[in-house]
Coordinates of C-alpha atoms in Angstrom, one line a residue:
Chain Q
M1 CA 233.7 338.4 20.8
Q2 CA 233.0 340.2 17.5
F3 CA 232.6 336.8 15.9
F4 CA 229.9 335.7 18.3
N5 CA 228.0 339.0 17.9
D6 CA 228.1 338.4 14.2
M7 CA 226.7 334.9 14.7
A8 CA 223.9 336.2 16.9
L9 CA 223.1 339.0 14.5
L10 CA 223.1 336.7 11.5
F11 CA 220.9 334.2 13.3
T12 CA 218.3 336.7 14.3
R13 CA 218.2 338.6 11.0
Y14 CA 218.2 335.5 8.8
N15 CA 216.1 333.4 11.2
S16 CA 213.5 332.6 8.5
F17 CA 216.2 331.2 6.2
F18 CA 217.5 328.9 8.9
T19 CA 214.1 327.7 10.1
E20 CA 213.0 326.9 6.6
G21 CA 216.3 325.0 6.1
I22 CA 215.8 323.0 9.3
R23 CA 212.3 322.2 8.3
N24 CA 213.2 320.9 4.9
T25 CA 216.2 319.0 6.2
L26 CA 214.0 317.2 8.8
I27 CA 211.4 316.5 6.2
I28 CA 213.9 314.9 3.8
A29 CA 215.6 312.9 6.6
A30 CA 212.3 311.7 8.0
F31 CA 210.8 310.6 4.7
S32 CA 214.1 309.0 3.6
V33 CA 214.4 306.9 6.8
L34 CA 210.7 306.0 6.7
I35 CA 210.8 304.8 3.1
G36 CA 214.3 303.4 3.5
T37 CA 213.1 301.3 6.5
V38 CA 210.2 299.8 4.6
L39 CA 212.3 299.0 1.6
G40 CA 215.3 298.0 3.7
T41 CA 213.1 295.5 5.6
L42 CA 212.1 293.9 2.3
M43 CA 215.7 294.0 1.1
A44 CA 216.9 292.3 4.3
M45 CA 214.3 289.6 3.8
M46 CA 215.6 289.1 0.2
R47 CA 219.1 289.1 1.5
M48 CA 218.3 286.3 3.9
S49 CA 216.0 284.4 1.4
R50 CA 216.5 280.8 0.6
I51 CA 215.9 281.7 -3.0
L52 CA 219.4 282.2 -4.5
P53 CA 218.5 284.9 -7.2
L54 CA 216.7 287.0 -4.6
R55 CA 219.7 286.7 -2.3
L56 CA 222.2 287.6 -5.1
L57 CA 220.1 290.5 -6.2
A58 CA 219.8 291.9 -2.7
T59 CA 223.5 291.4 -2.0
A60 CA 224.5 293.1 -5.2
Y61 CA 222.2 296.0 -4.5
I62 CA 223.4 296.5 -0.9
E63 CA 227.1 296.2 -1.9
F64 CA 226.8 298.5 -4.8
I65 CA 224.8 301.3 -3.0
R66 CA 227.1 301.1 0.0
G67 CA 230.1 301.2 -2.3
T68 CA 229.2 304.3 -4.2
P69 CA 228.9 308.0 -3.1
L70 CA 225.5 309.3 -2.2
M71 CA 226.4 312.3 -4.3
V72 CA 226.7 310.2 -7.4
Q73 CA 223.5 308.4 -6.6
L74 CA 221.7 311.7 -6.2
M75 CA 223.0 313.1 -9.5
F76 CA 221.9 309.9 -11.3
I77 CA 218.4 310.3 -10.0
F78 CA 218.1 314.1 -10.5
Y79 CA 220.0 314.6 -13.7
G80 CA 220.3 311.1 -15.2
L81 CA 216.7 309.8 -15.0
P82 CA 215.1 312.7 -16.9
M83 CA 217.6 312.1 -19.7
I84 CA 216.1 308.6 -20.2
G85 CA 212.6 310.0 -20.0
V86 CA 211.8 309.4 -16.3
T87 CA 210.7 312.7 -14.7
F88 CA 209.1 313.4 -11.3
P89 CA 205.8 315.3 -11.7
E90 CA 205.2 318.7 -10.3
I91 CA 202.4 319.0 -7.8
S92 CA 200.8 322.4 -7.7
F93 CA 200.2 322.7 -3.9
I94 CA 203.6 321.4 -2.9
P95 CA 206.3 323.8 -4.0
D96 CA 209.4 322.3 -5.7
F97 CA 207.9 318.7 -5.5
S98 CA 210.0 317.2 -8.2
R99 CA 213.3 318.3 -6.6
F100 CA 212.1 317.0 -3.2
A101 CA 211.0 313.8 -4.8
A102 CA 214.3 313.2 -6.5
G103 CA 216.2 314.0 -3.2
I104 CA 214.0 311.7 -1.1
V105 CA 214.1 308.9 -3.7
A106 CA 217.9 309.0 -3.8
M107 CA 218.3 309.2 -0.1
S108 CA 215.8 306.4 0.4
I109 CA 217.6 304.2 -2.1
N110 CA 220.7 304.9 -0.2
S111 CA 219.2 304.4 3.3
C112 CA 217.6 301.2 2.2
A113 CA 220.9 299.4 1.7
Y114 CA 222.2 300.5 5.1
V115 CA 218.9 299.6 6.9
A116 CA 218.8 296.2 5.2
E117 CA 222.2 295.5 6.8
I118 CA 221.1 296.8 10.2
I119 CA 218.1 294.5 10.1
R120 CA 220.0 291.5 8.8
S121 CA 222.7 291.8 11.4
G122 CA 220.1 292.5 14.1
I123 CA 218.3 289.3 13.3
Q124 CA 221.5 287.2 12.9
A125 CA 222.7 288.5 16.3
V126 CA 219.9 286.6 17.9
D127 CA 221.4 283.3 19.1
S128 CA 220.6 280.5 16.7
G129 CA 219.5 278.3 19.6
Q130 CA 216.4 280.5 19.9
M131 CA 215.2 279.5 16.5
E132 CA 216.2 275.9 17.0
A133 CA 214.3 275.7 20.3
A134 CA 211.2 277.3 18.7
R135 CA 211.4 274.9 15.8
S136 CA 211.8 271.9 18.0
I137 CA 208.5 272.5 19.8
G138 CA 206.7 272.8 16.6
Y139 CA 206.7 276.4 15.5
S140 CA 207.0 276.9 11.7
H141 CA 209.9 279.0 10.5
W142 CA 207.7 282.1 10.2
Q143 CA 206.1 281.6 13.5
A144 CA 209.5 281.2 15.1
M145 CA 210.6 284.4 13.4
A146 CA 207.5 286.4 14.5
Y147 CA 207.2 285.2 18.1
V148 CA 210.7 284.4 19.1
V149 CA 213.5 285.9 16.9
L150 CA 212.1 289.3 15.8
P151 CA 211.0 290.5 19.2
Q152 CA 214.6 289.9 20.3
A153 CA 216.0 291.3 17.1
V154 CA 214.1 294.6 17.4
R155 CA 216.1 295.4 20.5
N156 CA 219.3 295.2 18.4
I157 CA 217.7 296.9 15.4
L158 CA 216.0 300.0 16.9
P159 CA 219.0 301.8 18.4
A160 CA 221.0 301.3 15.1
L161 CA 218.0 302.5 13.1
G162 CA 218.0 305.6 15.3
N163 CA 221.6 306.2 14.5
E164 CA 220.8 305.8 10.9
F165 CA 218.2 308.6 11.2
V166 CA 220.8 310.9 12.9
T167 CA 223.2 310.1 10.1
M168 CA 220.6 310.9 7.5
I169 CA 220.1 314.4 9.1
K170 CA 223.8 315.1 8.4
E171 CA 224.0 313.3 5.0
S172 CA 221.0 315.1 3.7
S173 CA 223.0 318.3 3.4
I174 CA 224.1 316.9 0.1
V175 CA 220.7 317.5 -1.5
S176 CA 221.6 321.2 -1.5
V177 CA 223.5 320.5 -4.7
I178 CA 220.4 319.8 -6.6
G179 CA 218.8 323.0 -5.3
I180 CA 216.6 321.7 -2.5
A181 CA 216.3 324.5 0.0
D182 CA 217.5 322.5 3.0
L183 CA 219.6 323.9 5.8
M184 CA 222.9 323.9 4.0
F185 CA 221.3 325.5 0.9
R186 CA 219.8 328.3 2.9
T187 CA 223.1 328.8 4.7
R188 CA 224.8 329.4 1.4
D189 CA 222.1 331.9 0.6
V190 CA 223.0 333.8 3.8
I191 CA 226.6 333.7 2.9
A192 CA 225.9 335.0 -0.6
V193 CA 223.9 337.9 0.8
T194 CA 226.2 338.8 3.8
Y195 CA 229.7 337.5 2.9
R196 CA 229.9 336.3 6.5
T197 CA 231.2 332.9 5.6
M198 CA 232.7 331.8 8.9
A199 CA 229.9 333.0 11.1
S200 CA 227.3 331.4 8.9
L201 CA 229.1 328.1 8.8
A202 CA 229.6 328.2 12.5
I203 CA 225.8 328.7 12.9
V204 CA 224.9 325.9 10.6
A205 CA 227.4 323.5 12.2
L206 CA 225.9 324.3 15.6
I207 CA 222.3 323.7 14.3
Y208 CA 223.3 320.4 12.8
F209 CA 225.0 319.5 16.0
C210 CA 222.0 320.3 18.1
M211 CA 219.8 318.2 15.9
T212 CA 222.0 315.2 15.9
F213 CA 222.9 315.5 19.6
L214 CA 219.2 315.8 20.6
G215 CA 218.4 312.9 18.2
G216 CA 221.2 310.8 19.8
R217 CA 220.0 311.5 23.3
L218 CA 216.4 310.7 22.4
I219 CA 217.6 307.3 21.0
A220 CA 219.7 306.6 24.1
W221 CA 216.6 307.3 26.2
M222 CA 214.4 305.0 24.2
E223 CA 217.1 302.3 24.3
R224 CA 217.2 302.5 28.1
R225 CA 213.4 302.2 28.2
M226 CA 213.4 299.2 26.0
S227 CA 216.1 297.3 27.9
H228 CA 214.3 298.0 31.2
G229 CA 213.6 294.7 32.9
K230 CA 215.2 292.6 30.2
G231 CA 218.6 291.0 30.4
Chain H
M1 CA 202.8 242.3 24.1
E2 CA 204.2 243.2 20.7
R3 CA 207.3 245.4 20.8
D4 CA 206.0 248.8 19.5
E5 CA 208.9 250.2 17.7
F6 CA 207.4 253.6 17.2
L7 CA 210.7 255.3 16.2
Q8 CA 212.8 253.5 13.7
I9 CA 216.0 254.8 12.1
R10 CA 217.1 253.2 8.9
G11 CA 220.4 253.6 7.2
L12 CA 220.9 257.2 8.6
C13 CA 223.9 259.0 7.1
K14 CA 224.9 262.6 7.7
S15 CA 227.8 264.5 6.2
F16 CA 228.9 268.1 6.8
H17 CA 230.9 269.4 3.7
G18 CA 232.1 266.0 2.8
T19 CA 232.9 264.8 6.3
E20 CA 230.9 261.8 7.3
V21 CA 229.6 262.3 10.8
L22 CA 227.0 259.5 10.8
K23 CA 227.6 256.3 8.8
N24 CA 224.6 254.2 8.1
I25 CA 223.0 254.0 11.4
T26 CA 220.1 251.6 11.9
T27 CA 218.3 251.2 15.2
S28 CA 214.9 251.6 16.8
F29 CA 213.2 252.7 20.0
V30 CA 210.2 251.3 21.8
R31 CA 207.7 253.2 23.9
N32 CA 208.6 253.8 27.6
E33 CA 212.2 252.9 27.3
V34 CA 215.0 255.2 28.4
V35 CA 218.0 255.1 26.1
S36 CA 221.4 256.8 26.8
I37 CA 223.7 257.6 24.0
I38 CA 227.3 257.8 25.1
G39 CA 230.6 258.1 23.3
P40 CA 233.5 260.4 22.8
S41 CA 233.1 264.0 21.6
G42 CA 232.8 264.3 17.9
G43 CA 231.5 260.8 17.7
G44 CA 228.2 262.0 16.2
K45 CA 225.9 261.7 19.3
S46 CA 224.4 265.1 19.1
T47 CA 224.1 265.0 15.3
F48 CA 222.3 261.7 15.6
L49 CA 219.8 263.2 18.1
R50 CA 219.3 266.3 16.0
C51 CA 218.6 264.1 13.0
L52 CA 215.7 262.5 14.8
N53 CA 213.6 265.7 14.8
L54 CA 215.3 267.0 11.6
L55 CA 217.1 269.9 13.2
E56 CA 219.7 268.4 11.0
T57 CA 218.6 267.0 7.6
P58 CA 220.0 263.5 7.1
T59 CA 222.1 263.0 4.0
A60 CA 220.6 259.6 3.5
G61 CA 218.3 257.2 5.2
S62 CA 215.0 257.6 6.9
V63 CA 213.5 258.3 10.3
I64 CA 210.1 256.5 10.8
F65 CA 208.0 258.0 13.5
D66 CA 204.6 256.5 14.3
G67 CA 204.7 254.7 11.0
V68 CA 205.5 257.9 8.9
D69 CA 208.8 258.5 7.2
I70 CA 209.3 262.1 8.4
C71 CA 212.3 262.6 6.1
A72 CA 210.0 262.3 3.1
K73 CA 209.2 265.6 1.3
K74 CA 205.8 267.2 2.0
K75 CA 205.6 265.7 5.5
D76 CA 204.5 268.4 8.0
I77 CA 207.6 268.3 10.2
N78 CA 206.2 270.9 12.5
L79 CA 203.5 268.5 13.4
H80 CA 205.9 265.7 14.2
R81 CA 208.2 268.0 16.2
Q82 CA 205.4 268.7 18.5
K83 CA 205.4 265.1 19.5
M84 CA 209.2 265.0 20.1
G85 CA 210.2 267.3 22.9
M86 CA 213.8 268.4 22.9
V87 CA 216.1 269.7 25.6
F88 CA 219.3 271.5 24.6
Q89 CA 222.7 271.8 26.3
Q90 CA 222.3 275.6 26.2
F91 CA 218.7 275.5 27.5
N92 CA 217.5 278.0 24.8
L93 CA 214.7 279.4 26.8
F94 CA 213.0 282.2 24.9
N95 CA 214.9 285.2 26.4
N96 CA 212.2 287.8 25.5
V97 CA 209.4 286.3 27.7
N98 CA 209.0 285.1 31.2
V99 CA 209.0 281.5 32.4
L100 CA 205.2 281.2 32.1
H101 CA 205.1 282.4 28.6
N102 CA 207.9 280.1 27.7
L103 CA 205.6 277.4 28.6
I104 CA 202.1 278.3 27.5
D105 CA 202.7 280.3 24.3
A106 CA 203.4 277.3 22.0
P107 CA 200.5 275.1 23.2
I108 CA 198.1 278.0 22.9
R109 CA 199.3 279.1 19.5
I110 CA 200.0 275.7 17.9
K111 CA 197.8 273.3 19.6
K112 CA 195.0 275.8 20.3
T113 CA 195.0 274.7 23.9
P114 CA 192.6 276.9 25.9
R115 CA 194.5 279.4 27.9
D116 CA 193.3 278.4 31.3
Q117 CA 194.0 274.8 30.6
A118 CA 197.6 275.6 29.5
L119 CA 198.1 277.7 32.6
E120 CA 196.8 275.0 34.9
K121 CA 199.2 272.5 33.2
A122 CA 202.1 274.8 33.4
V123 CA 201.7 275.6 37.1
G124 CA 201.3 271.9 37.8
L125 CA 204.4 270.9 35.9
L126 CA 206.4 273.8 37.4
E127 CA 205.4 272.6 40.9
R128 CA 206.7 269.2 40.1
V129 CA 210.1 270.5 39.1
G130 CA 210.2 272.8 42.1
M131 CA 210.0 276.0 40.0
A132 CA 206.4 277.1 40.9
E133 CA 207.5 280.4 42.5
R134 CA 209.6 281.4 39.5
A135 CA 206.8 281.5 37.0
E136 CA 207.1 285.3 36.5
S137 CA 210.9 285.3 36.3
Y138 CA 212.7 286.0 33.1
P139 CA 215.3 283.5 31.9
Y140 CA 218.2 285.7 32.7
E141 CA 217.1 285.7 36.3
L142 CA 217.5 281.9 36.6
S143 CA 220.5 279.7 37.3
G144 CA 221.5 277.2 34.8
G145 CA 219.8 274.3 36.6
Q146 CA 216.6 276.3 36.9
K147 CA 216.7 277.2 33.2
Q148 CA 217.1 273.5 32.3
R149 CA 214.2 272.4 34.5
V150 CA 212.0 275.0 32.9
A151 CA 213.3 273.9 29.4
I152 CA 212.2 270.4 30.2
V153 CA 208.8 271.6 31.3
R154 CA 208.5 273.6 28.1
A155 CA 209.0 270.4 26.1
L156 CA 206.6 268.5 28.3
M157 CA 203.9 271.1 27.7
M158 CA 203.3 269.8 24.2
D159 CA 202.6 266.2 25.5
P160 CA 205.4 264.7 23.5
E161 CA 205.6 261.0 22.8
V162 CA 209.4 261.0 23.2
M163 CA 211.8 263.4 24.9
L164 CA 215.2 264.0 23.3
F165 CA 217.9 265.3 25.6
D166 CA 221.1 266.8 24.0
E167 CA 223.7 266.8 26.8
P168 CA 221.3 268.4 29.2
T169 CA 223.8 268.7 32.1
S170 CA 227.0 269.5 30.2
A171 CA 226.7 273.3 30.5
L172 CA 225.8 273.2 34.2
D173 CA 227.8 273.9 37.3
P174 CA 228.5 270.7 39.1
E175 CA 226.2 271.5 42.0
M176 CA 223.3 272.0 39.7
I177 CA 223.6 268.7 37.7
G178 CA 221.8 266.8 40.4
E179 CA 218.6 268.8 40.3
V180 CA 218.3 268.3 36.6
L181 CA 219.1 264.6 36.7
D182 CA 216.4 264.2 39.4
V183 CA 213.8 265.7 37.2
M184 CA 214.9 263.4 34.4
K185 CA 214.9 260.4 36.7
N186 CA 211.3 261.1 37.8
L187 CA 210.3 261.5 34.2
A188 CA 211.8 258.2 33.4
E189 CA 210.0 256.5 36.4
E190 CA 206.7 257.9 35.1
G191 CA 207.2 256.0 31.9
M192 CA 208.3 258.8 29.5
T193 CA 210.2 257.6 26.5
M194 CA 213.6 259.3 26.6
I195 CA 216.6 259.4 24.4
V196 CA 219.5 261.0 26.2
V197 CA 222.8 262.1 24.9
T198 CA 224.9 262.3 28.0
H199 CA 228.3 262.3 29.7
E200 CA 226.7 261.3 32.9
M201 CA 227.7 257.6 33.1
R202 CA 225.8 257.0 36.4
F203 CA 222.6 258.2 34.8
A204 CA 223.2 256.0 31.8
R205 CA 223.9 253.0 33.9
E206 CA 221.3 253.4 36.6
V207 CA 218.4 255.2 34.9
S208 CA 218.4 254.2 31.3
S209 CA 217.3 250.7 30.3
R210 CA 219.5 250.6 27.3
T211 CA 222.7 252.4 26.3
I212 CA 224.1 253.0 22.9
F213 CA 227.9 253.6 22.4
L214 CA 228.4 255.8 19.4
D215 CA 231.9 256.3 18.1
G216 CA 233.3 257.4 14.7
G217 CA 229.7 257.8 13.4
R218 CA 228.8 254.2 14.0
I219 CA 226.9 252.3 16.7
E220 CA 229.7 250.3 18.3
E221 CA 227.6 248.7 20.9
D222 CA 223.9 248.8 21.8
K223 CA 222.8 246.8 24.8
P224 CA 220.9 246.9 28.1
S225 CA 222.8 249.4 30.3
H226 CA 224.0 247.0 32.9
E227 CA 225.3 244.6 30.4
L228 CA 227.1 247.3 28.4
F229 CA 228.8 248.8 31.5
D230 CA 229.6 245.5 33.1
H231 CA 230.7 243.5 30.0
P232 CA 231.8 245.9 27.4
E233 CA 232.9 244.0 24.3
S234 CA 234.3 246.4 21.7
P235 CA 237.9 247.6 22.5
R236 CA 236.8 251.2 21.7
L237 CA 234.1 251.0 24.4
V238 CA 236.5 249.4 26.9
S239 CA 239.0 252.2 26.4
F240 CA 236.3 254.9 26.5
L241 CA 234.9 253.5 29.8
N242 CA 238.4 253.3 31.2
K243 CA 238.8 257.0 30.6
V244 CA 235.5 258.2 31.9
L245 CA 234.8 255.9 34.8

């Protein structure tokens, strides 16, 4: 019982720490997924391109990013790039912009590879007969894509993309190692001040769970709405 | 009247990964004729049909349609495909839209047919195949036979010069084969040029004017249907007919 009291006490007293952390975590996850989706779409198109060099490049990128830890990628961007003269600028009215930029860039690069695979498999899951039928009545390849294949692929892609967003919320905790004041970082602050390690971690676990669980429900709900009336 | 060989196939070859599926096929089709293509599975029937509208790219040879070699580079194949309707074994209706949109979208988008004109045509054709009341249905709500009748209408919407049928009844439950064959029979009687890959020997014999027996990637026999069925010459055809009839 004492433990739960501790948790409640910590949560109310350090409320501002947790709220700031949640806000930053969501900002990073949202931007990363957004940028990752745009880049991932392009990457998926390259991956399925008829031009061999593009296809090879995209395949190599996707395999490499998926095969290395996000932590390493993040360190490369934040510590490595400045060493070769690439720095993120500071913007006066956004505090800590360069850190955030590095975090978002690393997460986007990472997300891009996963999103590309989601989109590719979503498109390839559409029966090839659909494309053939569209071509056979005179649609061009791109018309067939736009009118027939993609509308069906979107129904495979969106749920998986939602899951990717949920994953990003969890994975983004890693940016705390480069000093971004996300939820995990702020939790460590609370631990440093109070020495209540277990209670603090329990709180943060609960918060992460709430975010991912709600996110998951939201996606499931959207999925149901989309499949309404379709076979 | 001069024989209008509007579709000529010259020296058509097709290989998949070194396996020769079609070996130097030469034949031609005239307007208003109904041709059945029969033969054992793996004999190249479907591949042959799919080479006609270049769903498969021939390895060698040419397909000359309305005097144009459509295999030549820089030919607008999309334009030619509009004039060659195709019906698939697996129907391949567009799953994301209802029957009506399956029919009218392509004419409106590709041929710039006015919407009301396309609608009128779609409703008229649906009536003729007995599907008028299912215009708002989605493909998954239809039976196989209904899907195939809609698929035939979808191809007809583009006013094709020739209709290609790729085993149109092979994926159907037996009780639904008749309804699709009836539609095809009507189409034939109206003078549509049809090339039909089929296992329905009765259709080949009674509806089509000419039958091609394709085996081992070669045309083994190509004759008026009655002649081919009543007086088969090649031993392969004789043994094939013995098995299926």
